[in-house]
Every structure is written in structure tokens, then in C-alpha cells.
C-alpha atoms as a PDB file:
ATOM      1  CA  UNK A   1       1.872  32.524  -0.347  1.00  0.00           C
ATOM      2  CA  UNK A   2       3.270  29.512   0.469  1.00  0.00           C
ATOM      3  CA  UNK A   3       0.867  26.897   2.599  1.00  0.00           C
ATOM      4  CA  UNK A   4       2.256  23.773   4.276  1.00  0.00           C
ATOM      5  CA  UNK A   5      -0.961  21.467   3.210  1.00  0.00           C
ATOM      6  CA  UNK A   6      -2.202  17.622   3.277  1.00  0.00           C
ATOM      7  CA  UNK A   7      -4.445  17.156   0.435  1.00  0.00           C
ATOM      8  CA  UNK A   8      -6.510  14.601  -0.867  1.00  0.00           C
ATOM      9  CA  UNK A   9      -5.468  12.241   2.611  1.00  0.00           C
ATOM     10  CA  UNK A  10      -8.486   9.555   2.032  1.00  0.00           C
ATOM     11  CA  UNK A  11      -9.851   8.194   5.519  1.00  0.00           C
ATOM     12  CA  UNK A  12     -12.575   5.383   6.188  1.00  0.00           C
ATOM     13  CA  UNK A  13     -15.366   6.676   7.597  1.00  0.00           C
ATOM     14  CA  UNK A  14     -14.788   5.086  11.068  1.00  0.00           C
ATOM     15  CA  UNK A  15     -12.105   6.989  10.870  1.00  0.00           C
ATOM     16  CA  UNK A  16      -8.649   4.949   9.983  1.00  0.00           C
ATOM     17  CA  UNK A  17      -5.869   6.532   7.062  1.00  0.00           C
ATOM     18  CA  UNK A  18      -4.445   3.534   6.683  1.00  0.00           C
ATOM     19  CA  UNK A  19      -5.311  -0.611   7.007  1.00  0.00           C
ATOM     20  CA  UNK A  20      -2.797  -3.005   9.313  1.00  0.00           C
ATOM     21  CA  UNK A  21       0.646  -5.061   8.107  1.00  0.00           C
ATOM     22  CA  UNK A  22       1.840  -2.370   5.788  1.00  0.00           C
ATOM     23  CA  UNK A  23       3.909  -4.970   3.142  1.00  0.00           C
ATOM     24  CA  UNK A  24       5.130  -4.500  -0.815  1.00  0.00           C
ATOM     25  CA  UNK A  25       1.926  -6.741  -1.629  1.00  0.00           C
ATOM     26  CA  UNK A  26      -0.487  -4.365   0.240  1.00  0.00           C
ATOM     27  CA  UNK A  27       1.739  -0.349   0.500  1.00  0.00           C
ATOM     28  CA  UNK A  28      -1.340   1.227   1.488  1.00  0.00           C
ATOM     29  CA  UNK A  29      -1.585  -2.151   4.173  1.00  0.00           C
ATOM     30  CA  UNK A  30      -4.837  -4.320   4.154  1.00  0.00           C
ATOM     31  CA  UNK A  31      -7.727  -2.955   2.284  1.00  0.00           C
ATOM     32  CA  UNK A  32      -5.760   0.506   2.788  1.00  0.00           C
ATOM     33  CA  UNK A  33      -6.474   0.539  -1.464  1.00  0.00           C
ATOM     34  CA  UNK A  34     -10.312   0.888  -0.697  1.00  0.00           C
ATOM     35  CA  UNK A  35      -9.719   4.340   1.304  1.00  0.00           C
ATOM     36  CA  UNK A  36      -8.552   5.305  -2.443  1.00  0.00           C
ATOM     37  CA  UNK A  37     -11.039   4.968  -4.540  1.00  0.00           C
ATOM     38  CA  UNK A  38     -12.597   7.810  -5.333  1.00  0.00           C
ATOM     39  CA  UNK A  39      -8.798   9.514  -6.653  1.00  0.00           C
ATOM     40  CA  UNK A  40      -7.769   6.344  -8.281  1.00  0.00           C
ATOM     41  CA  UNK A  41     -11.052   7.012 -10.520  1.00  0.00           C
ATOM     42  CA  UNK A  42     -10.658  11.046 -11.508  1.00  0.00           C
ATOM     43  CA  UNK A  43      -8.841  12.042 -14.556  1.00  0.00           C
ATOM     44  CA  UNK A  44      -5.708  13.154 -12.649  1.00  0.00           C
ATOM     45  CA  UNK A  45      -4.253  10.131 -11.530  1.00  0.00           C
ATOM     46  CA  UNK A  46      -5.470   8.690 -14.735  1.00  0.00           C
ATOM     47  CA  UNK A  47      -3.612  10.451 -16.058  1.00  0.00           C
ATOM     48  CA  UNK A  48      -0.296  10.255 -13.385  1.00  0.00           C
ATOM     49  CA  UNK A  49      -0.762   6.401 -14.376  1.00  0.00           C
ATOM     50  CA  UNK A  50      -0.351   7.035 -17.879  1.00  0.00           C
ATOM     51  CA  UNK A  51      -4.330   5.976 -18.664  1.00  0.00           C
ATOM     52  CA  UNK A  52      -6.221   8.054 -20.335  1.00  0.00           C
ATOM     53  CA  UNK A  53     -10.038   9.319 -19.505  1.00  0.00           C
ATOM     54  CA  UNK A  54     -11.667  10.000 -16.295  1.00  0.00           C
ATOM     55  CA  UNK A  55     -13.710  11.027 -14.495  1.00  0.00           C
ATOM     56  CA  UNK A  56     -13.980  14.615 -14.359  1.00  0.00           C
ATOM     57  CA  UNK A  57     -16.591  15.771 -11.617  1.00  0.00           C
ATOM     58  CA  UNK A  58     -16.033  17.278  -7.924  1.00  0.00           C
ATOM     59  CA  UNK A  59     -13.634  14.748  -6.978  1.00  0.00           C
ATOM     60  CA  UNK A  60     -11.450  15.374  -9.812  1.00  0.00           C
ATOM     61  CA  UNK A  61     -11.203  18.637  -8.712  1.00  0.00           C
ATOM     62  CA  UNK A  62      -9.886  18.316  -5.516  1.00  0.00           C
ATOM     63  CA  UNK A  63      -7.619  15.317  -7.385  1.00  0.00           C
ATOM     64  CA  UNK A  64      -6.549  18.106  -9.694  1.00  0.00           C
ATOM     65  CA  UNK A  65      -5.603  20.749  -7.224  1.00  0.00           C
ATOM     66  CA  UNK A  66      -4.040  18.205  -4.695  1.00  0.00           C
ATOM     67  CA  UNK A  67      -1.127  18.290  -7.741  1.00  0.00           C
ATOM     68  CA  UNK A  68      -0.918  21.746  -7.726  1.00  0.00           C
ATOM     69  CA  UNK A  69       1.221  25.151  -6.853  1.00  0.00           C
ATOM     70  CA  UNK A  70       3.729  22.280  -5.129  1.00  0.00           C
ATOM     71  CA  UNK A  71       6.752  23.043  -4.446  1.00  0.00           C
ATOM     72  CA  UNK A  72       8.588  20.485  -1.870  1.00  0.00           C
ATOM     73  CA  UNK A  73       6.778  16.925  -0.094  1.00  0.00           C
ATOM     74  CA  UNK A  74       7.276  15.863   3.313  1.00  0.00           C
ATOM     75  CA  UNK A  75       6.768  12.485   3.558  1.00  0.00           C
ATOM     76  CA  UNK A  76       7.175   9.364   6.645  1.00  0.00           C
ATOM     77  CA  UNK A  77       9.662   6.824   5.585  1.00  0.00           C
ATOM     78  CA  UNK A  78       6.551   4.098   5.441  1.00  0.00           C
ATOM     79  CA  UNK A  79       5.543   5.814   2.931  1.00  0.00           C
ATOM     80  CA  UNK A  80       8.535   6.197   1.051  1.00  0.00           C
ATOM     81  CA  UNK A  81       8.785   2.301   1.329  1.00  0.00           C
ATOM     82  CA  UNK A  82       8.533  -0.975   3.490  1.00  0.00           C
ATOM     83  CA  UNK A  83      12.250  -1.246   4.782  1.00  0.00           C
ATOM     84  CA  UNK A  84      12.405  -1.058   8.118  1.00  0.00           C
ATOM     85  CA  UNK A  85      15.644  -0.104  10.677  1.00  0.00           C
ATOM     86  CA  UNK A  86      19.090   0.063   8.590  1.00  0.00           C
ATOM     87  CA  UNK A  87      19.457   0.570   5.097  1.00  0.00           C
ATOM     88  CA  UNK A  88      20.211  -2.756   4.257  1.00  0.00           C
ATOM     89  CA  UNK A  89      21.009  -1.494   0.932  1.00  0.00           C
ATOM     90  CA  UNK A  90      19.719   1.105  -1.390  1.00  0.00           C
ATOM     91  CA  UNK A  91      18.438  -1.088  -3.866  1.00  0.00           C
ATOM     92  CA  UNK A  92      14.503   0.216  -2.202  1.00  0.00           C
ATOM     93  CA  UNK A  93      13.643   3.659  -4.663  1.00  0.00           C
ATOM     94  CA  UNK A  94      10.250   3.858  -3.136  1.00  0.00           C
ATOM     95  CA  UNK A  95       7.068   2.496  -4.822  1.00  0.00           C
ATOM     96  CA  UNK A  96       6.931   4.714  -7.986  1.00  0.00           C
ATOM     97  CA  UNK A  97       9.077   3.000 -10.891  1.00  0.00           C
ATOM     98  CA  UNK A  98      11.855   5.588 -12.145  1.00  0.00           C
ATOM     99  CA  UNK A  99       9.571   8.513 -12.509  1.00  0.00           C
ATOM    100  CA  UNK A 100       7.624   8.743  -8.952  1.00  0.00           C
ATOM    101  CA  UNK A 101       4.804  12.067  -9.606  1.00  0.00           C
ATOM    102  CA  UNK A 102       6.412  14.083  -7.044  1.00  0.00           C
ATOM    103  CA  UNK A 103       8.625  16.596  -9.875  1.00  0.00           C
ATOM    104  CA  UNK A 104      10.100  18.068  -6.862  1.00  0.00           C
ATOM    105  CA  UNK A 105      12.141  17.470  -4.319  1.00  0.00           C
ATOM    106  CA  UNK A 106      10.748  15.273  -1.246  1.00  0.00           C
ATOM    107  CA  UNK A 107      12.011  14.822   2.373  1.00  0.00           C
ATOM    108  CA  UNK A 108      11.694  11.693   3.628  1.00  0.00           C
ATOM    109  CA  UNK A 109      12.368  11.420   7.694  1.00  0.00           C
ATOM    110  CA  UNK A 110      13.468   8.739   8.682  1.00  0.00           C
ATOM    111  CA  UNK A 111      16.411   7.843  11.913  1.00  0.00           C
ATOM    112  CA  UNK A 112      19.298   6.284   9.037  1.00  0.00           C
ATOM    113  CA  UNK A 113      21.359   7.546   7.141  1.00  0.00           C
ATOM    114  CA  UNK A 114      21.367   7.675   3.366  1.00  0.00           C
ATOM    115  CA  UNK A 115      22.335  10.086   0.946  1.00  0.00           C
ATOM    116  CA  UNK A 116      20.339  11.573  -2.064  1.00  0.00           C
ATOM    117  CA  UNK A 117      18.458   9.970  -4.478  1.00  0.00           C
ATOM    118  CA  UNK A 118      18.048  11.484  -7.638  1.00  0.00           C
ATOM    119  CA  UNK A 119      14.725   9.953 -10.316  1.00  0.00           C
ATOM    120  CA  UNK A 120      13.623  10.821 -13.576  1.00  0.00           C
ATOM    121  CA  UNK A 121      11.163  14.117 -13.915  1.00  0.00           C
ATOM    122  CA  UNK A 122      12.889  15.944 -11.144  1.00  0.00           C
ATOM    123  CA  UNK A 123      11.771  14.375  -7.956  1.00  0.00           C
ATOM    124  CA  UNK A 124      14.757  14.366  -5.426  1.00  0.00           C
ATOM    125  CA  UNK A 125      14.270  11.735  -2.469  1.00  0.00           C
ATOM    126  CA  UNK A 126      16.429  13.621   0.638  1.00  0.00           C
ATOM    127  CA  UNK A 127      16.653  11.156   3.645  1.00  0.00           C
ATOM    128  CA  UNK A 128      16.306  13.625   6.665  1.00  0.00           C
ATOM    129  CA  UNK A 129      17.268  12.629  10.444  1.00  0.00           C
ATOM    130  CA  UNK A 130      17.232  15.507  12.796  1.00  0.00           C
ATOM    131  CA  UNK A 131      13.343  15.586  13.011  1.00  0.00           C
ATOM    132  CA  UNK A 132       9.995  16.914  11.383  1.00  0.00           C
ATOM    133  CA  UNK A 133      11.583  20.947  11.875  1.00  0.00           C
ATOM    134  CA  UNK A 134      14.294  20.354  10.201  1.00  0.00           C
ATOM    135  CA  UNK A 135      12.831  18.722   7.053  1.00  0.00           C
ATOM    136  CA  UNK A 136       9.843  21.333   7.018  1.00  0.00           C
ATOM    137  CA  UNK A 137      13.127  23.894   6.947  1.00  0.00           C
ATOM    138  CA  UNK A 138      14.375  22.509   4.236  1.00  0.00           C
ATOM    139  CA  UNK A 139      10.888  21.790   2.423  1.00  0.00           C
ATOM    140  CA  UNK A 140      10.607  25.413   2.658  1.00  0.00           C
ATOM    141  CA  UNK A 141      14.224  26.699   0.989  1.00  0.00           C
ATOM    142  CA  UNK A 142      13.721  24.223  -1.337  1.00  0.00           C
ATOM    143  CA  UNK A 143       9.392  25.035  -2.064  1.00  0.00           C
ATOM    144  CA  UNK A 144      10.833  29.048  -2.137  1.00  0.00           C
ATOM    145  CA  UNK A 145       6.825  30.517  -2.718  1.00  0.00           C
ATOM    146  CA  UNK A 146       5.465  27.057  -3.387  1.00  0.00           C
ATOM    147  CA  UNK A 147       3.515  25.073  -1.091  1.00  0.00           C
ATOM    148  CA  UNK A 148       4.715  22.302   0.679  1.00  0.00           C
ATOM    149  CA  UNK A 149       2.800  19.538   0.965  1.00  0.00           C
ATOM    150  CA  UNK A 150       2.888  16.975   4.333  1.00  0.00           C
ATOM    151  CA  UNK A 151       1.940  13.475   2.082  1.00  0.00           C
ATOM    152  CA  UNK A 152       1.308  10.664   4.550  1.00  0.00           C
ATOM    153  CA  UNK A 153       1.593   8.474   6.381  1.00  0.00           C
ATOM    154  CA  UNK A 154      -1.060   9.019   8.937  1.00  0.00           C
ATOM    155  CA  UNK A 155       1.827   8.996  11.751  1.00  0.00           C
ATOM    156  CA  UNK A 156       4.047  12.171  10.085  1.00  0.00           C
ATOM    157  CA  UNK A 157       0.382  13.713   9.517  1.00  0.00           C
ATOM    158  CA  UNK A 158      -0.299  13.368  13.577  1.00  0.00           C
ATOM    159  CA  UNK A 159       3.497  14.875  14.112  1.00  0.00           C
ATOM    160  CA  UNK A 160       2.927  18.370  11.970  1.00  0.00           C
ATOM    161  CA  UNK A 161      -0.655  18.747  13.291  1.00  0.00           C
ATOM    162  CA  UNK A 162       0.759  18.259  17.062  1.00  0.00           C
ATOM    163  CA  UNK A 163       3.055  21.260  15.995  1.00  0.00           C
ATOM    164  CA  UNK A 164       0.719  22.818  14.695  1.00  0.00           C
ATOM    165  CA  UNK A 165       2.910  23.325  11.424  1.00  0.00           C
ATOM    166  CA  UNK A 166      -0.291  22.522   8.814  1.00  0.00           C
ATOM    167  CA  UNK A 167      -1.671  25.381   7.161  1.00  0.00           C
ATOM    168  CA  UNK A 168      -4.753  23.492   5.565  1.00  0.00           C
ATOM    169  CA  UNK A 169      -6.134  19.964   5.391  1.00  0.00           C
ATOM    170  CA  UNK A 170      -8.345  18.043   2.714  1.00  0.00           C
ATOM    171  CA  UNK A 171      -9.575  15.107   3.738  1.00  0.00           C
ATOM    172  CA  UNK A 172     -11.580  12.622   1.931  1.00  0.00           C
ATOM    173  CA  UNK A 173     -13.826  10.330   4.243  1.00  0.00           C
ATOM    174  CA  UNK A 174     -14.074   7.419   1.740  1.00  0.00           C
ATOM    175  CA  UNK A 175     -17.262   5.226   2.116  1.00  0.00           C
ATOM    176  CA  UNK A 176     -15.085   2.292   3.646  1.00  0.00           C
ATOM    177  CA  UNK A 177     -15.583   0.742   7.434  1.00  0.00           C
ATOM    178  CA  UNK A 178     -12.334  -0.388   7.664  1.00  0.00           C
ATOM    179  CA  UNK A 179     -12.269  -1.716  11.310  1.00  0.00           C
ATOM    180  CA  UNK A 180      -9.252  -1.355  12.353  1.00  0.00           C
ATOM    181  CA  UNK A 181      -6.004  -0.127  11.279  1.00  0.00           C
ATOM    182  CA  UNK A 182      -3.797   3.770  11.777  1.00  0.00           C
ATOM    183  CA  UNK A 183      -6.652   6.849  13.109  1.00  0.00           C
ATOM    184  CA  UNK A 184      -5.588   9.800  11.708  1.00  0.00           C
ATOM    185  CA  UNK A 185      -7.063  11.721  14.586  1.00  0.00           C
ATOM    186  CA  UNK A 186      -6.691  10.104  17.774  1.00  0.00           C
ATOM    187  CA  UNK A 187      -5.888  11.494  20.951  1.00  0.00           C
ATOM    188  CA  UNK A 188      -5.410  14.413  18.793  1.00  0.00           C
ATOM    189  CA  UNK A 189      -7.562  17.558  20.215  1.00  0.00           C
ATOM    190  CA  UNK A 190      -7.668  19.757  16.655  1.00  0.00           C
ATOM    191  CA  UNK A 191     -10.326  22.064  18.162  1.00  0.00           C
ATOM    192  CA  UNK A 192      -7.896  23.040  21.520  1.00  0.00           C
ATOM    193  CA  UNK A 193      -4.597  23.542  18.213  1.00  0.00           C
ATOM    194  CA  UNK A 194      -6.610  26.016  16.737  1.00  0.00           C
ATOM    195  CA  UNK A 195      -7.958  24.278  13.629  1.00  0.00           C
ATOM    196  CA  UNK A 196     -11.734  24.187  12.244  1.00  0.00           C
ATOM    197  CA  UNK A 197     -13.378  23.206   8.890  1.00  0.00           C
ATOM    198  CA  UNK A 198     -13.499  25.840   6.974  1.00  0.00           C
ATOM    199  CA  UNK A 199     -15.843  23.359   4.168  1.00  0.00           C
ATOM    200  CA  UNK A 200     -17.534  20.358   3.352  1.00  0.00           C
ATOM    201  CA  UNK A 201     -18.407  19.115   0.263  1.00  0.00           C
ATOM    202  CA  UNK A 202     -19.616  16.105  -1.553  1.00  0.00           C
ATOM    203  CA  UNK A 203     -17.844  14.659  -4.585  1.00  0.00           C
ATOM    204  CA  UNK A 204     -19.327  11.146  -6.834  1.00  0.00           C
ATOM    205  CA  UNK A 205     -16.803   8.547  -4.548  1.00  0.00           C
ATOM    206  CA  UNK A 206     -16.173  10.540  -0.909  1.00  0.00           C
ATOM    207  CA  UNK A 207     -17.337  13.559   1.271  1.00  0.00           C
ATOM    208  CA  UNK A 208     -14.572  15.839   0.861  1.00  0.00           C
ATOM    209  CA  UNK A 209     -13.367  18.576   4.329  1.00  0.00           C
ATOM    210  CA  UNK A 210     -11.373  21.237   4.592  1.00  0.00           C
ATOM    211  CA  UNK A 211     -10.089  21.810   7.522  1.00  0.00           C
ATOM    212  CA  UNK A 212      -7.808  25.456   8.466  1.00  0.00           C
ATOM    213  CA  UNK A 213      -5.421  26.760  11.354  1.00  0.00           C
ATOM    214  CA  UNK A 214      -6.801  30.084  12.975  1.00  0.00           C
ATOM    215  CA  UNK A 215      -4.205  32.542  13.481  1.00  0.00           C
END
């Protein structure tokens, strides 16, 4: 059965899912890349970046599963790029080059209209201006029996958690203290929303938590 899930989303020990001051030079914010060190070393991510080798342990298992069985993605505009306000033009096409790693429809939450953007490898970015429910409905239609991945960033995941729309949440806790940034769970009562920790497992470079929503 199709799931709405968050996979391989990294946070610091002090709960931050992104650093401050996102920019073209620092797409994950200051020190944000440090959160994802566990993933960058895996075979899955090395392959995504056109490289050979990579780790094959516990971390790799989570990385591989994060990309499997997906029929659609949803992401916030900040994850798509650093452009704010009205689109000045349509030149910005994401961080990932001509062949992004998604290979399926991607629904980008934004307040500003933009026509769909077709990329190599089957990725098509659709820009959704009428809210998270509309984006999810469109993603469900596109995904069919395959899963929908809420890719981020922090604000987008928080919105879908607050709406109880996420079935499963995989968090990788990296051994990093950011001190400040975007806190993933601040102000969210996950227990009251019906979420529970179903699994915890230590990987080579992160601790993996699987959080699920009860019926």
C-alpha cells in the first residue's frame, strides 16, 4: 500500500534539520552538509553522484531504502532553490543539474506560479500554489501504488506532521551539534498527534529512528 513518508532526513543531536543562512554556496545552510555525512559515504549516494564505491553497512541500507519504491516527491520551495518572492525568470532549475535524482514527478510548494519544468531522467517539477493538501492530492494521483516522499525542508515536513499526513518518518541523527538553525520538532507534540518510535538502530555514522503514525 502506498505510504507518505520522510526518508533519510538528517538532524543534529540538538534537533536542527538545517543550518542558518541558506545560499547558493550553502544550500543546506551554514554547516548543514555536516548533517548528511553519514549519507554521502554510502554506496547509494556515491552512485547518485556518478562515483564508484561507498559504504555497504547499516547506513547504506537506509540510504538505499530511501530511494526505493517512489512514485512522487513533495518539497518546499527552499529545497528547490534559493530564489525568493516572484520568480524573476525561469533560469533556476534546481541544485542538481540537468538530470536530478528524483526520476518521477516532484511537487514544489510555492506562493508564485511557474509552468512545469521537465528535466532529464523523468523528473518533472510541478509548482503548487494552493497548499499542502493540493500538493498531496496531486502527488497521490501521480504516484499510484508507489510511495510519496516528503523531501523537505524542515518547514514542509513540520506542516505535514502537524496535519498528520505522514505515515512514516525516518530520521538519521548525526553526531553534530549545530547550536542554531531550523528545529524539526520544536513546538510539535508528536505524541498527541499519534506518532510513536517504532524502531531505532545504530548505523556507522548516524543513529536511525523510524517514527510511525498510529491508526
